[in-house]
Short mmCIF file of C-alpha atoms in Angstrom, two decimals:
data_model
loop_
_atom_site.label_atom_id
_atom_site.label_comp_id
_atom_site.label_asym_id
_atom_site.label_seq_id
_atom_site.Cartn_x
_atom_site.Cartn_y
_atom_site.Cartn_z
CA MET A 1 -0.37 -0.25 -0.05
CA SER A 2 1.63 3.36 -0.86
CA GLU A 3 1.28 6.30 1.31
CA LYS A 4 -1.32 7.79 -0.64
CA GLU A 5 -3.65 5.50 -0.36
CA LYS A 6 -2.86 5.09 3.31
CA ASN A 7 -3.47 8.46 3.82
CA HIS A 8 -6.85 9.31 1.69
CA LYS A 9 -8.91 6.56 1.95
CA ILE A 10 -12.10 7.72 3.00
CA THR A 11 -12.76 5.46 6.74
CA THR A 12 -15.50 5.44 9.33
CA ALA A 13 -15.17 6.95 12.27
CA SER A 14 -13.24 3.69 13.84
CA GLY A 15 -10.63 4.17 11.04
CA ILE A 16 -12.67 1.39 9.30
CA PRO A 17 -12.04 1.94 4.79
CA VAL A 18 -15.13 2.88 3.32
CA TYR A 19 -16.56 0.92 0.15
CA ASN A 20 -19.59 2.87 -1.45
CA TYR A 21 -19.21 6.73 -0.17
CA GLU A 22 -22.57 7.61 -1.85
CA ASP A 23 -25.31 4.88 -2.55
CA SER A 24 -26.24 3.33 0.16
CA GLN A 25 -26.30 -0.97 0.57
CA THR A 26 -30.46 -2.19 -1.27
CA ALA A 27 -31.54 -5.23 -2.25
CA GLY A 28 -31.57 -5.14 -5.72
CA PRO A 29 -30.76 -1.27 -7.87
CA ARG A 30 -34.43 -0.37 -6.59
CA GLY A 31 -35.15 -2.12 -3.34
CA PRO A 32 -35.57 -0.96 0.30
CA VAL A 33 -31.95 0.50 2.19
CA LEU A 34 -30.43 -2.94 4.52
CA LEU A 35 -30.37 -1.88 7.96
CA GLN A 36 -26.83 -3.19 7.66
CA ASP A 37 -24.74 -0.04 5.89
CA TYR A 38 -23.93 0.78 9.03
CA PHE A 39 -21.95 3.54 7.35
CA LEU A 40 -25.00 5.05 6.27
CA HIS A 41 -26.68 5.29 9.92
CA GLU A 42 -22.94 6.91 11.17
CA LYS A 43 -23.12 9.60 8.76
CA LEU A 44 -26.65 10.33 9.67
CA ALA A 45 -26.59 9.66 13.51
CA HIS A 46 -23.25 11.90 13.22
CA PHE A 47 -25.17 15.03 10.83
CA ASN A 48 -27.82 14.77 13.43
CA ARG A 49 -25.40 15.54 16.23
CA GLU A 50 -23.32 18.24 14.08
CA ARG A 51 -24.87 20.75 16.67
CA ILE A 52 -24.01 21.45 20.04
CA PRO A 53 -26.23 23.93 22.03
CA GLU A 54 -25.31 27.25 21.01
CA ARG A 55 -24.53 29.91 23.53
CA VAL A 56 -27.71 31.42 26.02
CA VAL A 57 -25.61 34.18 25.70
CA HIS A 58 -22.75 35.74 23.13
CA ALA A 59 -23.98 33.28 20.53
CA LYS A 60 -22.72 34.65 17.45
CA GLY A 61 -19.03 35.54 17.75
CA SER A 62 -15.83 35.34 15.50
CA GLY A 63 -11.93 34.65 17.39
CA ALA A 64 -8.61 34.79 16.30
CA TYR A 65 -5.20 33.29 17.93
CA GLY A 66 -1.99 35.61 18.50
CA THR A 67 0.03 36.72 21.45
CA PHE A 68 0.44 39.00 24.69
CA THR A 69 3.60 41.01 25.20
CA VAL A 70 4.77 42.46 28.07
CA THR A 71 6.05 46.05 27.34
CA HIS A 72 6.49 47.57 31.05
CA ASP A 73 7.31 46.36 34.53
CA ILE A 74 4.13 45.87 36.86
CA THR A 75 5.87 43.17 39.28
CA LYS A 76 5.58 45.12 42.36
CA TYR A 77 1.65 44.64 41.73
CA THR A 78 1.11 40.79 40.21
CA ARG A 79 3.44 37.80 40.79
CA ALA A 80 0.96 36.07 37.77
CA LYS A 81 4.06 34.81 35.35
CA LEU A 82 2.93 36.29 32.48
CA PHE A 83 3.65 39.87 33.36
CA SER A 84 7.39 38.86 35.03
CA GLU A 85 9.51 40.85 32.68
CA ILE A 86 9.11 43.12 29.59
CA GLY A 87 9.39 41.29 26.67
CA LYS A 88 7.98 38.93 27.87
CA GLN A 89 5.14 37.15 24.99
CA THR A 90 2.13 34.88 25.80
CA ARG A 91 -0.09 32.97 23.57
CA VAL A 92 -4.14 33.97 23.59
CA PHE A 93 -7.26 33.42 21.98
CA LEU A 94 -9.23 35.82 21.78
CA ARG A 95 -13.07 35.78 21.04
CA PHE A 96 -15.97 38.80 20.05
CA SER A 97 -19.34 38.25 20.11
CA THR A 98 -22.77 39.80 20.55
CA VAL A 99 -24.78 39.19 23.15
CA GLY A 100 -28.38 38.98 22.65
CA GLY A 101 -29.27 37.76 19.05
CA GLU A 102 -28.90 33.99 17.98
CA LYS A 103 -25.72 32.80 15.93
CA GLY A 104 -27.65 33.39 13.20
CA SER A 105 -28.21 37.56 13.63
CA ALA A 106 -26.22 40.37 12.08
CA ASP A 107 -23.08 41.12 13.26
CA SER A 108 -24.13 45.32 13.26
CA GLU A 109 -26.62 44.56 15.45
CA ARG A 110 -27.22 47.53 18.78
CA ASP A 111 -25.83 45.33 21.47
CA PRO A 112 -22.85 45.29 23.72
CA ARG A 113 -19.79 43.12 22.31
CA GLY A 114 -18.05 40.44 24.19
CA PHE A 115 -14.29 40.44 24.30
CA ALA A 116 -13.06 37.39 25.63
CA LEU A 117 -9.53 36.60 26.17
CA LYS A 118 -7.50 32.95 26.84
CA PHE A 119 -3.68 33.61 28.22
CA TYR A 120 -2.01 30.06 27.53
CA THR A 121 0.30 30.83 31.22
CA GLU A 122 2.56 28.27 32.08
CA ASP A 123 0.32 28.73 35.59
CA GLY A 124 -2.49 27.43 33.44
CA ASN A 125 -5.65 29.24 31.37
CA TRP A 126 -6.39 33.01 32.30
CA ASP A 127 -9.49 33.71 31.27
CA LEU A 128 -10.30 37.24 31.06
CA VAL A 129 -13.87 37.57 30.15
CA GLY A 130 -15.33 40.74 29.27
CA ASN A 131 -17.12 43.15 26.41
CA ASN A 132 -16.02 46.49 24.60
CA THR A 133 -17.65 48.24 27.75
CA PRO A 134 -16.19 49.43 30.96
CA VAL A 135 -19.65 48.60 32.48
CA PHE A 136 -22.86 46.40 32.37
CA PHE A 137 -26.31 46.62 32.85
CA ILE A 138 -26.78 44.94 36.54
CA LYS A 139 -24.83 44.72 39.58
CA ASP A 140 -25.98 41.34 40.84
CA ALA A 141 -26.15 37.82 39.22
CA LYS A 142 -29.30 37.05 40.46
CA LYS A 143 -30.88 39.58 38.09
CA PHE A 144 -28.94 38.37 34.99
CA PRO A 145 -31.41 35.61 33.67
CA ASP A 146 -34.45 38.38 33.87
CA PHE A 147 -32.33 41.09 32.22
CA ILE A 148 -31.22 38.55 29.26
CA HIS A 149 -34.80 37.13 28.69
CA THR A 150 -35.89 41.28 28.03
CA GLN A 151 -32.91 40.74 25.28
CA LYS A 152 -33.95 37.59 23.59
CA ARG A 153 -37.47 36.61 22.11
CA ASP A 154 -41.06 37.39 23.76
CA PRO A 155 -42.90 33.87 25.22
CA TYR A 156 -46.32 35.14 23.39
CA THR A 157 -45.30 36.73 19.87
CA ASN A 158 -41.38 34.71 19.52
CA CYS A 159 -40.10 38.66 18.49
CA LYS A 160 -37.77 40.95 19.80
CA SER A 161 -39.79 42.85 22.14
CA ALA A 162 -39.02 46.76 22.95
CA THR A 163 -41.97 46.80 25.53
CA MET A 164 -39.90 44.47 27.76
CA VAL A 165 -36.57 45.62 27.22
CA TRP A 166 -37.95 49.39 28.43
CA ASP A 167 -39.94 47.45 31.04
CA PHE A 168 -36.73 46.39 32.78
CA TRP A 169 -34.33 49.18 31.78
CA SER A 170 -36.97 51.85 33.82
CA LEU A 171 -37.70 49.90 36.61
CA ASN A 172 -33.63 48.63 37.16
CA PRO A 173 -32.26 52.23 36.69
CA GLU A 174 -29.07 50.67 37.86
CA SER A 175 -28.97 49.82 33.95
CA LEU A 176 -28.74 53.28 32.73
CA HIS A 177 -25.41 53.72 32.73
CA GLN A 178 -24.60 51.06 30.16
CA VAL A 179 -27.94 52.04 28.57
CA MET A 180 -26.57 55.32 27.68
CA ILE A 181 -23.22 53.97 26.12
CA LEU A 182 -25.86 51.29 24.07
CA MET A 183 -27.62 54.16 22.85
CA SER A 184 -24.79 56.25 21.18
CA ASP A 185 -22.38 55.25 18.76
CA ARG A 186 -20.83 52.90 20.37
CA GLY A 187 -23.42 50.57 20.72
CA THR A 188 -23.08 49.29 16.93
CA PRO A 189 -19.37 48.78 16.77
CA PHE A 190 -18.24 49.36 13.03
CA SER A 191 -15.78 45.95 13.25
CA TYR A 192 -14.54 44.04 15.95
CA ARG A 193 -10.44 45.66 15.30
CA HIS A 194 -11.69 48.74 15.79
CA MET A 195 -13.61 48.38 19.72
CA HIS A 196 -11.96 49.00 23.13
CA GLY A 197 -12.03 45.96 25.21
CA PHE A 198 -12.33 45.57 28.94
CA GLY A 199 -11.97 43.53 31.83
CA SER A 200 -15.28 45.21 32.80
CA HIS A 201 -15.14 44.17 36.82
CA THR A 202 -12.96 44.68 39.41
CA PHE A 203 -10.46 42.17 40.11
CA SER A 204 -6.90 41.72 42.16
CA PHE A 205 -3.67 41.74 41.58
CA ILE A 206 -1.05 39.83 43.98
CA ASN A 207 2.67 40.10 43.97
CA LYS A 208 5.18 38.69 46.09
CA GLU A 209 5.29 39.89 49.13
CA ASN A 210 1.49 39.27 48.89
CA GLU A 211 0.49 42.14 49.24
CA ARG A 212 -2.79 42.92 47.11
CA TYR A 213 -4.37 45.68 45.19
CA PHE A 214 -7.61 46.11 42.93
CA VAL A 215 -7.10 45.85 39.42
CA LYS A 216 -9.41 47.29 35.85
CA PHE A 217 -8.53 46.40 32.92
CA HIS A 218 -8.22 48.17 29.35
CA PHE A 219 -7.38 47.07 25.85
CA LYS A 220 -6.89 49.99 23.95
CA THR A 221 -7.60 49.28 19.74
CA GLN A 222 -4.48 50.44 17.98
CA GLN A 223 -7.01 50.80 15.17
CA GLY A 224 -8.73 53.54 16.46
CA ILE A 225 -12.48 53.74 17.85
CA LYS A 226 -15.23 53.47 14.13
CA ASN A 227 -18.83 52.93 14.35
CA PHE A 228 -21.59 52.99 13.18
CA THR A 229 -24.61 55.20 12.93
CA ASP A 230 -27.73 53.87 13.46
CA ALA A 231 -28.77 54.52 9.57
CA GLU A 232 -25.15 52.47 8.40
CA ALA A 233 -25.55 49.78 11.37
CA ALA A 234 -29.28 49.19 9.97
CA LYS A 235 -27.93 49.19 5.84
CA MET A 236 -25.07 46.34 6.80
CA ARG A 237 -27.19 44.30 8.11
CA GLY A 238 -29.47 43.98 4.85
CA ILE A 239 -25.78 44.38 2.90
CA ASP A 240 -23.55 41.41 5.14
CA ALA A 241 -24.92 39.79 8.20
CA ASP A 242 -21.45 38.57 8.81
CA HIS A 243 -19.12 42.09 8.48
CA ALA A 244 -17.74 41.99 11.49
CA GLN A 245 -16.58 38.13 11.01
CA ARG A 246 -15.75 39.03 7.77
CA ASP A 247 -13.13 41.72 8.19
CA LEU A 248 -11.60 40.31 11.09
CA VAL A 249 -10.27 36.83 8.88
CA GLU A 250 -9.27 39.03 5.62
CA ALA A 251 -7.50 41.75 8.26
CA ILE A 252 -5.21 38.87 9.77
CA ASP A 253 -5.36 36.84 5.96
CA LYS A 254 -3.24 39.81 4.63
CA GLY A 255 -1.03 40.54 7.39
CA ASP A 256 -2.78 43.66 8.90
CA PHE A 257 -2.86 42.62 12.13
CA PRO A 258 -4.82 44.41 14.65
CA ARG A 259 -3.40 45.30 18.09
CA TRP A 260 -5.18 46.48 21.92
CA ASP A 261 -2.68 47.99 24.59
CA LEU A 262 -2.83 46.61 27.58
CA LYS A 263 -3.75 49.39 30.48
CA VAL A 264 -4.51 49.07 34.08
CA GLN A 265 -5.90 51.23 36.61
CA ILE A 266 -4.93 50.34 40.16
CA MET A 267 -6.59 50.72 43.47
CA THR A 268 -4.97 49.56 46.93
CA GLY A 269 -7.79 47.83 49.93
CA GLU A 270 -7.90 50.70 52.17
CA GLN A 271 -8.21 52.84 48.76
CA ALA A 272 -11.00 50.97 48.17
CA ALA A 273 -12.05 50.39 51.90
CA ASN A 274 -12.91 54.75 51.71
CA TYR A 275 -14.06 54.93 48.42
CA LYS A 276 -16.82 57.41 47.83
CA PHE A 277 -18.96 54.92 46.21
CA ASN A 278 -18.76 50.77 46.02
CA PRO A 279 -15.77 50.35 43.28
CA PHE A 280 -16.82 46.89 42.97
CA ASP A 281 -20.21 47.97 41.84
CA VAL A 282 -19.83 46.92 37.75
CA THR A 283 -22.64 49.65 36.97
CA LYS A 284 -19.27 52.52 37.78
CA VAL A 285 -16.16 53.06 36.56
CA TRP A 286 -13.10 54.31 38.31
CA SER A 287 -12.30 58.01 37.67
CA GLN A 288 -8.95 57.82 35.71
CA LYS A 289 -8.00 61.10 37.08
CA GLU A 290 -7.92 59.27 40.82
CA PHE A 291 -6.48 56.04 39.38
CA PRO A 292 -4.64 56.70 35.77
CA LEU A 293 -3.52 54.11 33.06
CA ILE A 294 -1.08 52.04 33.44
CA ASP A 295 1.18 50.65 30.51
CA VAL A 296 1.18 47.07 30.37
CA GLY A 297 1.82 44.91 26.62
CA VAL A 298 0.75 44.77 23.70
CA LEU A 299 -1.95 42.49 22.07
CA GLU A 300 -1.55 41.38 18.83
CA LEU A 301 -3.97 38.97 16.47
CA ASN A 302 -1.85 36.60 13.78
CA GLU A 303 -3.60 33.89 13.48
CA ASN A 304 -6.79 32.66 11.84
CA PRO A 305 -7.98 29.51 13.22
CA ASP A 306 -8.49 26.65 10.76
CA ASN A 307 -11.59 25.00 11.58
CA TYR A 308 -14.39 27.88 12.95
CA PHE A 309 -16.16 24.81 14.92
CA ALA A 310 -12.88 23.66 16.20
CA HIS A 311 -11.40 26.20 17.60
CA VAL A 312 -14.33 29.65 18.29
CA GLU A 313 -17.57 28.08 18.42
CA GLN A 314 -15.56 25.38 21.07
CA ALA A 315 -13.97 28.13 22.90
CA ALA A 316 -15.05 27.87 26.24
CA PHE A 317 -14.39 30.84 28.61
CA ALA A 318 -15.24 31.32 32.59
CA PRO A 319 -13.87 34.13 35.53
CA ALA A 320 -13.26 31.54 37.24
CA HIS A 321 -9.95 30.51 35.60
CA VAL A 322 -7.68 32.55 37.20
CA VAL A 323 -3.51 32.32 37.58
CA ASP A 324 -1.64 32.88 40.26
CA GLY A 325 -0.89 36.82 40.76
CA ILE A 326 -4.55 37.21 40.15
CA SER A 327 -8.01 36.85 41.41
CA PHE A 328 -10.72 38.48 42.30
CA SER A 329 -12.67 40.90 43.74
CA PRO A 330 -16.43 41.46 45.63
CA ASP A 331 -17.72 42.12 42.43
CA LYS A 332 -21.32 40.54 42.84
CA MET A 333 -22.20 40.15 39.68
CA LEU A 334 -18.10 38.24 39.24
CA GLN A 335 -18.97 36.00 41.93
CA GLY A 336 -22.51 34.75 40.29
CA ARG A 337 -20.10 34.73 36.76
CA ILE A 338 -17.43 32.53 38.63
CA LEU A 339 -20.15 29.66 39.41
CA GLY A 340 -22.56 30.56 35.96
CA TYR A 341 -19.36 30.18 33.39
CA PRO A 342 -17.93 27.07 33.91
CA ASP A 343 -21.34 25.74 34.47
CA ALA A 344 -22.67 26.33 31.21
CA GLN A 345 -19.98 25.45 29.33
CA ARG A 346 -20.00 21.40 30.60
CA TYR A 347 -24.23 22.04 29.89
CA ARG A 348 -22.82 23.30 26.56
CA LEU A 349 -20.08 20.74 25.70
CA GLY A 350 -19.64 18.43 28.82
CA ALA A 351 -17.73 17.90 31.46
CA ASN A 352 -14.41 17.57 29.58
CA TYR A 353 -14.72 20.76 27.48
CA GLU A 354 -11.03 21.43 28.69
CA GLN A 355 -9.72 19.10 26.73
CA ILE A 356 -10.81 20.43 23.65
CA PRO A 357 -7.49 21.51 22.14
CA VAL A 358 -8.47 25.04 21.86
CA ASN A 359 -9.26 25.08 25.96
CA ARG A 360 -6.78 22.99 26.79
CA CYS A 361 -3.92 24.12 28.86
CA PRO A 362 -0.56 23.14 27.02
CA PHE A 363 1.37 22.56 29.95
CA ALA A 364 1.29 19.61 31.93
CA THR A 365 -2.39 19.45 33.89
CA SER A 366 -2.89 16.73 37.29
CA ASN A 367 -5.97 15.94 38.92
CA TYR A 368 -8.31 12.76 39.99
CA GLN A 369 -10.97 13.71 37.81
CA ARG A 370 -11.59 11.31 35.52
CA ASP A 371 -14.75 9.71 33.40
CA GLY A 372 -17.21 11.60 31.90
CA ALA A 373 -18.52 11.79 28.06
CA MET A 374 -16.07 12.34 25.69
CA ARG A 375 -12.93 11.99 27.81
CA ILE A 376 -10.22 12.08 25.64
CA ASP A 377 -6.39 12.09 27.44
CA GLY A 378 -6.23 8.56 28.82
CA ASN A 379 -8.41 9.26 32.29
CA GLY A 380 -5.61 9.23 33.95
CA GLY A 381 -4.53 5.79 32.71
CA SER A 382 -3.67 3.20 35.64
CA LYS A 383 -2.55 5.89 38.26
CA PRO A 384 -5.44 5.91 40.98
CA ASN A 385 -8.39 8.47 41.25
CA TYR A 386 -8.26 9.91 44.87
CA PHE A 387 -6.04 11.37 46.83
CA PRO A 388 -3.99 11.20 49.18
CA ASN A 389 -2.07 7.77 48.08
CA SER A 390 0.55 5.90 48.47
CA PHE A 391 1.36 5.33 44.77
CA ASP A 392 2.00 8.77 43.05
CA ASP A 393 3.92 11.49 44.50
CA ASN A 394 1.22 14.61 43.31
CA PHE A 395 0.88 17.30 45.78
CA ALA A 396 -0.98 20.35 46.73
CA ASP A 397 2.00 23.88 46.03
CA GLU A 398 1.99 25.94 49.14
CA ASN A 399 3.94 28.71 47.12
CA TYR A 400 0.50 29.44 45.74
CA LYS A 401 -1.83 29.85 48.31
CA GLN A 402 -3.23 33.40 48.58
CA PRO A 403 -2.93 35.74 51.14
CA ALA A 404 -5.95 35.67 53.76
CA GLU A 405 -8.54 38.55 53.19
CA PRO A 406 -9.64 40.57 55.76
CA LEU A 407 -13.38 41.12 56.01
CA GLN A 408 -15.31 43.58 57.47
CA ARG A 409 -16.01 43.38 61.66
CA ASP A 410 -19.67 41.91 62.47
CA VAL A 411 -20.42 40.44 59.46
CA TYR A 412 -23.64 38.99 58.88
CA ALA A 413 -24.84 37.28 56.34
CA ASP A 414 -28.59 37.99 55.24
CA TRP A 415 -29.62 39.86 51.79
CA PHE A 416 -29.24 43.25 50.93
CA ASP A 417 -30.44 45.39 48.83
CA ARG A 418 -28.05 46.03 45.97
CA ASN A 419 -29.42 49.84 45.81
CA GLY A 420 -29.27 49.95 49.56
CA GLU A 421 -28.36 53.40 51.53
CA ASN A 422 -24.96 54.85 49.21
CA GLU A 423 -25.52 52.39 46.44
CA ASN A 424 -28.06 53.91 44.76
CA ASP A 425 -26.39 56.84 42.87
CA HIS A 426 -27.46 55.40 38.94
CA TYR A 427 -28.03 59.12 37.71
CA SER A 428 -24.39 60.85 37.76
CA GLN A 429 -22.09 58.84 35.72
CA PRO A 430 -24.38 58.47 32.52
CA GLY A 431 -24.90 62.27 33.43
CA ASP A 432 -21.25 62.99 33.11
CA LEU A 433 -20.92 60.49 29.81
CA PHE A 434 -23.69 62.07 28.16
CA ARG A 435 -22.10 65.76 28.91
CA LEU A 436 -18.58 64.75 27.38
CA MET A 437 -19.81 63.86 24.55
CA THR A 438 -19.48 66.10 20.95
CA PRO A 439 -22.67 67.90 20.40
CA GLU A 440 -23.16 65.20 17.06
CA GLU A 441 -22.95 62.78 19.42
CA LYS A 442 -25.87 63.56 22.13
CA ALA A 443 -27.57 63.90 18.85
CA ASN A 444 -26.61 60.30 17.93
CA THR A 445 -27.31 59.05 21.02
CA ILE A 446 -31.37 60.95 21.68
CA SER A 447 -32.33 59.58 17.99
CA ASN A 448 -30.97 56.15 18.68
CA ILE A 449 -33.09 56.51 22.47
CA VAL A 450 -35.83 57.67 20.50
CA GLY A 451 -36.19 55.23 17.70
CA ALA A 452 -35.53 52.44 20.35
CA MET A 453 -38.56 53.71 22.53
CA ARG A 454 -40.84 54.07 19.61
CA SER A 455 -41.41 50.54 19.55
CA ILE A 456 -42.97 50.41 22.72
CA SER A 457 -46.19 49.30 23.01
CA GLY A 458 -49.00 47.84 24.63
CA GLU A 459 -51.43 49.31 27.41
CA LYS A 460 -48.28 49.83 29.40
CA ARG A 461 -46.95 51.92 27.04
CA ASP A 462 -47.00 55.74 28.35
CA LEU A 463 -46.01 53.66 32.18
CA ILE A 464 -42.87 52.61 30.93
CA ILE A 465 -42.33 55.99 28.59
CA ASN A 466 -42.77 58.29 31.33
CA ARG A 467 -40.71 55.94 33.79
CA GLN A 468 -37.99 55.87 31.21
CA LEU A 469 -37.65 59.26 30.74
CA CYS A 470 -37.59 60.07 35.13
CA HIS A 471 -33.98 58.35 34.48
CA PHE A 472 -33.24 60.24 32.03
CA PHE A 473 -33.60 63.77 32.98
CA ARG A 474 -32.56 62.76 36.88
CA ALA A 475 -28.92 62.31 34.59
CA ASP A 476 -29.23 65.42 32.53
CA ILE A 477 -32.01 67.76 31.72
CA SER A 478 -31.17 68.04 28.15
CA LEU A 479 -31.25 64.46 27.45
CA GLY A 480 -34.27 63.99 29.40
CA LEU A 481 -35.92 67.18 27.02
CA GLY A 482 -34.72 65.92 24.09
CA VAL A 483 -36.07 62.20 24.49
CA ALA A 484 -39.58 63.92 25.80
CA GLN A 485 -39.50 65.68 23.17
CA GLY A 486 -38.60 63.25 20.18
CA LEU A 487 -41.29 60.72 21.59
CA GLY A 488 -43.78 63.86 21.60
CA VAL A 489 -44.38 63.81 25.36
CA ASP A 490 -46.21 66.91 26.57
CA VAL A 491 -42.26 67.77 28.71
CA THR A 492 -44.59 70.50 31.14
CA GLN A 493 -47.11 67.83 31.76
CA HIS A 494 -44.59 65.08 32.16
CA ALA A 495 -42.15 67.06 34.54
CA THR A 496 -44.93 67.28 37.66
CA GLY A 497 -46.09 63.82 37.28
CA MET A 498 -43.07 61.99 37.58
CA VAL A 499 -42.74 59.86 40.33
CA HIS A 500 -39.31 57.50 40.77
CA PRO A 501 -39.80 53.85 40.77
CA ASN A 502 -38.17 52.60 43.36
#
């Protein structure tokens, strides 16, 4: 047998050569198909299972491999090995996505964009799972299913519903900061290459002295910010629903590698304890005047996956995956994601999803997890599947122990109002954001809001609109006036009748 014959024979999944690929085995030329044609069964059965469960959120995505290179020394803040020296490179995989749409939705929808990074470090894989915005709509993961339900389809009409969306937002003023970003032209990025990325949450750094710092991650695009207007985004949805995917693949294929500068904001524990608002509230940003951006390194995407499904669709990210020198914070939304994200991947891809090549740590792994569907790593062979044991020399390395976290005195377990005293200013930062905009950006944002809210319908339409207008007025008078006038609301009557929906 020649090498060519050996390598190119079509076989079944178990390696048995296939005699006839296109014709089913039948009883006579026109007779019924025989049950014994196993390859027919295998081919159809596999075809029926080609689609894995779609991600509940971030279903439509694009991704690429690349490198992260350290350009500045931050070792006084963190002992994480990927930041250990200037010039050090770490391989990465980055998946971009829209959030609310299905896998077949358009890339140019008005929606936040996911910005999920996997760093393949020698201490394991670090997943930094964020968005193209520094804030989010809610501050407690307990609200997440309800929020996402409003972004999906109405259970009665099976259509997207502006009424559901604005009803939820108007009842949850903590959403206003993210709503303002979404309703500006930043809600419709031109491409994945032309937007910033953020870790969004507050995380923590731990240095060699076991000192803890709180940190926010910012990825600033070197390509420059470029957005669609609302009209341009709508037009692109009809021209090319995969515009952002195509743009990313073509740019990398021709060597125009997209790059981002990684910068961090640092806050000490003492500063966090005494800050003017909860620094772990993901609906808020930290002032860059008080906590300036510190340069860290450069992220470059330079390799397109050779197969979309194998790499992009099967990529699995979880904020729970932090490496030595990087840890969590008391951010309630982050704490919920630590649980929720790995569980979502186990449902979607199976208990052994981290053995899929795109998710697999390229360095040694050792544990006592065994069995489960699609176990492909030898399952530990004949080694013990329990610890401690008398047969192997595995050990827990205490050098990776994190310092104890100080907690407040007299802290009680209870259900605390996420919007309690000193936690309920939902208007200052959205108002500041609007006042920072140029006149053109203000006009576009108001126009986008009016366009989105015009679709609110049903018997509660006026109630929902009035409630949301309350939030806009509290953020900025001119914003409220602009939206009210665009919706044809009598501002004089409205101003006396607005009641804050606590």
